[in-house]
Coordinates of N, CA, C and O in Angstrom, one line a residue:
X1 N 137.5 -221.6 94.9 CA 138.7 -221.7 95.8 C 138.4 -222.7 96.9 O 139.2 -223.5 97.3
X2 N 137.0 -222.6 97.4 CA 136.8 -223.7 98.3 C 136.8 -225.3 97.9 O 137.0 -226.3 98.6
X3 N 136.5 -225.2 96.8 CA 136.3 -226.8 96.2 C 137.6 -227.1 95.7 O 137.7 -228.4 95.7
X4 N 138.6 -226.4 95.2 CA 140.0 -226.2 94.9 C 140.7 -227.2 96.5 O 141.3 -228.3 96.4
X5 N 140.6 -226.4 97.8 CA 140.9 -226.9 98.7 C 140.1 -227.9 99.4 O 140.2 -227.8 100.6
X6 N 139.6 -228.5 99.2 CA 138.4 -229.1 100.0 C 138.7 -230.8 99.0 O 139.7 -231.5 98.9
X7 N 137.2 -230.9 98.3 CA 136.9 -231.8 97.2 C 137.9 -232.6 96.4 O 138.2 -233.8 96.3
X8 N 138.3 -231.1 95.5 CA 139.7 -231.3 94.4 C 140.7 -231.8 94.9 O 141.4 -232.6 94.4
X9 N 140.8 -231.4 96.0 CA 142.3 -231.9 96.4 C 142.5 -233.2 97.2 O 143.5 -233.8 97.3
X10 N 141.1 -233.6 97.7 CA 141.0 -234.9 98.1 C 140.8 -236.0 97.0 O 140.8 -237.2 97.2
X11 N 140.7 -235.4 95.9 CA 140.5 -236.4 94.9 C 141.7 -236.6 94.1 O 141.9 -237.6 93.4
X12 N 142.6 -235.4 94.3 CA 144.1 -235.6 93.9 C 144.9 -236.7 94.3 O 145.4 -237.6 93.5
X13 N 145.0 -236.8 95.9 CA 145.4 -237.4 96.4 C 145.0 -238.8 96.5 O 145.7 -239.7 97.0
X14 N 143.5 -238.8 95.9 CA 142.9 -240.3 96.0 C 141.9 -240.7 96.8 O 141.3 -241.7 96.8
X15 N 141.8 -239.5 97.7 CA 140.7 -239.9 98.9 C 139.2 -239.1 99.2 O 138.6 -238.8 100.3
X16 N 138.8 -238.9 98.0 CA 137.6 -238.5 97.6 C 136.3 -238.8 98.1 O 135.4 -238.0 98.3
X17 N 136.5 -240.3 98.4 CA 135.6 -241.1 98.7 C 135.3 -241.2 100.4 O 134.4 -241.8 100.9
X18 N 136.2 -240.5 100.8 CA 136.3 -240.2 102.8 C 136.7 -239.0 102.7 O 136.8 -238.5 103.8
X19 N 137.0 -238.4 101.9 CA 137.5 -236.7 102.4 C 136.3 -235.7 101.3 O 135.4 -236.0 100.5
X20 N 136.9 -234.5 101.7 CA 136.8 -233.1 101.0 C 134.7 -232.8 100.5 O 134.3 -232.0 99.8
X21 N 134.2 -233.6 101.0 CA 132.7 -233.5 100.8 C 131.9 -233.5 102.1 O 131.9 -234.5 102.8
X22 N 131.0 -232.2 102.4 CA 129.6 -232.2 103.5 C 128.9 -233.6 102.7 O 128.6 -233.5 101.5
X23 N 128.7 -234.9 103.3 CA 127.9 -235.8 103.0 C 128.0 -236.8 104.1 O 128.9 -236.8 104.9
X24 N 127.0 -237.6 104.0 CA 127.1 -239.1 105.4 C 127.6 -239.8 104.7 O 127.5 -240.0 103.4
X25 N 128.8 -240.7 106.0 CA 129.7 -241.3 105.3 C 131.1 -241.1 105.4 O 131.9 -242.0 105.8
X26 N 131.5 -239.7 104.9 CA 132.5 -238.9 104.9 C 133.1 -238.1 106.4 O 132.5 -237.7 107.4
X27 N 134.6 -238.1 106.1 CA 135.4 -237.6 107.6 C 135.6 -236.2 107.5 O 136.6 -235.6 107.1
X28 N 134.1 -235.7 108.0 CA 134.3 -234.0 107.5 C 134.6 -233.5 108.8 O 133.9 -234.0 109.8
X29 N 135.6 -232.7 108.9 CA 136.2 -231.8 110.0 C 135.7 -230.5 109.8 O 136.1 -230.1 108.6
X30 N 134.7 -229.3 110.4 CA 134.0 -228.3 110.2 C 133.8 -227.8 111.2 O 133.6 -228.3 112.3
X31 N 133.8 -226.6 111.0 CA 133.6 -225.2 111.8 C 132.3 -224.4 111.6 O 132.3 -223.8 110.5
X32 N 131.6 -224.3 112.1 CA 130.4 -223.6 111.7 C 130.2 -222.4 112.8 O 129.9 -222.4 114.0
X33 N 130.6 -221.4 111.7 CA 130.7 -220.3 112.7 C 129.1 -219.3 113.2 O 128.1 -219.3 112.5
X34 N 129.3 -218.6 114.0 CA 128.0 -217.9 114.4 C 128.1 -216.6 113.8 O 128.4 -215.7 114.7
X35 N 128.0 -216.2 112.4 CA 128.4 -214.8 111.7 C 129.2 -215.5 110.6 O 129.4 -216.7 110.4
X36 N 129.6 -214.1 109.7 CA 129.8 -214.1 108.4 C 131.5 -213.7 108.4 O 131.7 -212.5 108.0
X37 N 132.8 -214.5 108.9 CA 134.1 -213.8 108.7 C 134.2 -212.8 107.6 O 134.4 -211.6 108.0
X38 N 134.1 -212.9 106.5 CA 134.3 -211.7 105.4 C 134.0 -210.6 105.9 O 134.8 -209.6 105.7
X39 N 132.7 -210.4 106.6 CA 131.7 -209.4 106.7 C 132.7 -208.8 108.3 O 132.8 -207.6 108.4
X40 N 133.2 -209.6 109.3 CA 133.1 -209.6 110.4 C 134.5 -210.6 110.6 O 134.4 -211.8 110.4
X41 N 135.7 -210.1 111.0 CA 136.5 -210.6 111.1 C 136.5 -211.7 113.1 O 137.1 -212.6 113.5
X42 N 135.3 -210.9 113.6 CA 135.3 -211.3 114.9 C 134.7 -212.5 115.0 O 134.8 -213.3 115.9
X43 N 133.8 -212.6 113.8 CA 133.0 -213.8 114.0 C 133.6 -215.1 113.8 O 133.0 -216.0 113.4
X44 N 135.1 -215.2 114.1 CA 135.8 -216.4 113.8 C 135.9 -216.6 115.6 O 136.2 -217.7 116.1
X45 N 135.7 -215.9 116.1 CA 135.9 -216.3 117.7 C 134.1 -216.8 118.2 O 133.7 -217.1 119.3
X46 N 133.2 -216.7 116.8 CA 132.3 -217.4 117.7 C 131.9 -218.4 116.8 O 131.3 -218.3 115.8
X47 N 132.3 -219.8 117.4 CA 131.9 -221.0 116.9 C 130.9 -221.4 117.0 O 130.8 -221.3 118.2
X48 N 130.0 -221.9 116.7 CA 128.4 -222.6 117.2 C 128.7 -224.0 117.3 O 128.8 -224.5 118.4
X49 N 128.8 -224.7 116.1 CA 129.2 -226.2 116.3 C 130.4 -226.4 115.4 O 130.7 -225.6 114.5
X50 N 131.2 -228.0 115.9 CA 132.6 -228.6 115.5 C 132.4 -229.7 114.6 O 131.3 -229.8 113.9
X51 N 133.3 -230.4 114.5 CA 132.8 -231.1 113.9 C 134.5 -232.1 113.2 O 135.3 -231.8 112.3
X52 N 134.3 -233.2 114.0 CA 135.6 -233.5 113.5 C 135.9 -235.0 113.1 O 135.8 -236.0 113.9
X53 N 136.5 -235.1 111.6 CA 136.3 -236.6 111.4 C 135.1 -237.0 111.1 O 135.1 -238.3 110.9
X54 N 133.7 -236.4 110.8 CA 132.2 -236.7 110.9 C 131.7 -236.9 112.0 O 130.8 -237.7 111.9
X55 N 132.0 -236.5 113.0 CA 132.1 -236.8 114.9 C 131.1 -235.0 115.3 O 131.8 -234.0 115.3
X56 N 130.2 -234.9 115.6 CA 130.1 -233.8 116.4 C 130.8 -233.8 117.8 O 130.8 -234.8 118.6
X57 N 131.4 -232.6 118.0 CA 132.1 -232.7 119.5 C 131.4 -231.9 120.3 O 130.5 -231.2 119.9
X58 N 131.6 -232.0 121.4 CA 130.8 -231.4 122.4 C 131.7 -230.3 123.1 O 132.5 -230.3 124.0
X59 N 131.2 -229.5 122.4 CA 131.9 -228.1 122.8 C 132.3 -227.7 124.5 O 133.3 -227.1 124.8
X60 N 131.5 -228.1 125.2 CA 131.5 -228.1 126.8 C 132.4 -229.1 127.3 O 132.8 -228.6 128.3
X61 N 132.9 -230.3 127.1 CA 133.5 -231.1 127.5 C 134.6 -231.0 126.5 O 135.5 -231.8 126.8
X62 N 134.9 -230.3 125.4 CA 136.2 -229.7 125.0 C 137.1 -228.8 125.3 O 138.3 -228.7 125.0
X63 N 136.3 -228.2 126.0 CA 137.2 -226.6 126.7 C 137.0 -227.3 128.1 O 137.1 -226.4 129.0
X64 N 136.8 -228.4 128.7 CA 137.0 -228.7 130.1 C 138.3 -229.2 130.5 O 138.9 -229.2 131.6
X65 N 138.5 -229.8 129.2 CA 140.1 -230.7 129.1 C 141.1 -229.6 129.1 O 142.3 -230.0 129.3
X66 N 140.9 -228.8 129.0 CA 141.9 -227.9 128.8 C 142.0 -227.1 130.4 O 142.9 -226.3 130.6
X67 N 141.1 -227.3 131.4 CA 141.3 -226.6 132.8 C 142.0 -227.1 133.5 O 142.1 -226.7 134.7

């Protein structure tokens, strides 16, 4: 299901080669959470790191923009 949405489907559309793959190079937008959601529906409120475009963001100066 994840490679269905991710990989497959960037290769559908043609953009394989910048999308749908963890690799250098590529515009991966990612969430890496701190816990297991399946296990733990709360653990979607705890983010560790972002990740957007292949860009790490800086979690501290993202929630500042918003004050």
């Amino acid at each position: 299901a994840l490679q269905a949405a991710t990989s497959h489907a960037a290769a559908a559309i043609g953009l394989d080669s910048r999308l749908g793959r963890i690799r250098e190079g590529v515009e991966a937008t990612l969430l890496i959470l701190d816990g297991d959601p399946v296990a733990d529906i709360k653990s979607t409120e705890r983010l560790s790191t972002y990740f957007f475009r292949g860009g790490r963001v800086n979690r501290t100066r993202l929630f500042e923009d918003f004050k």
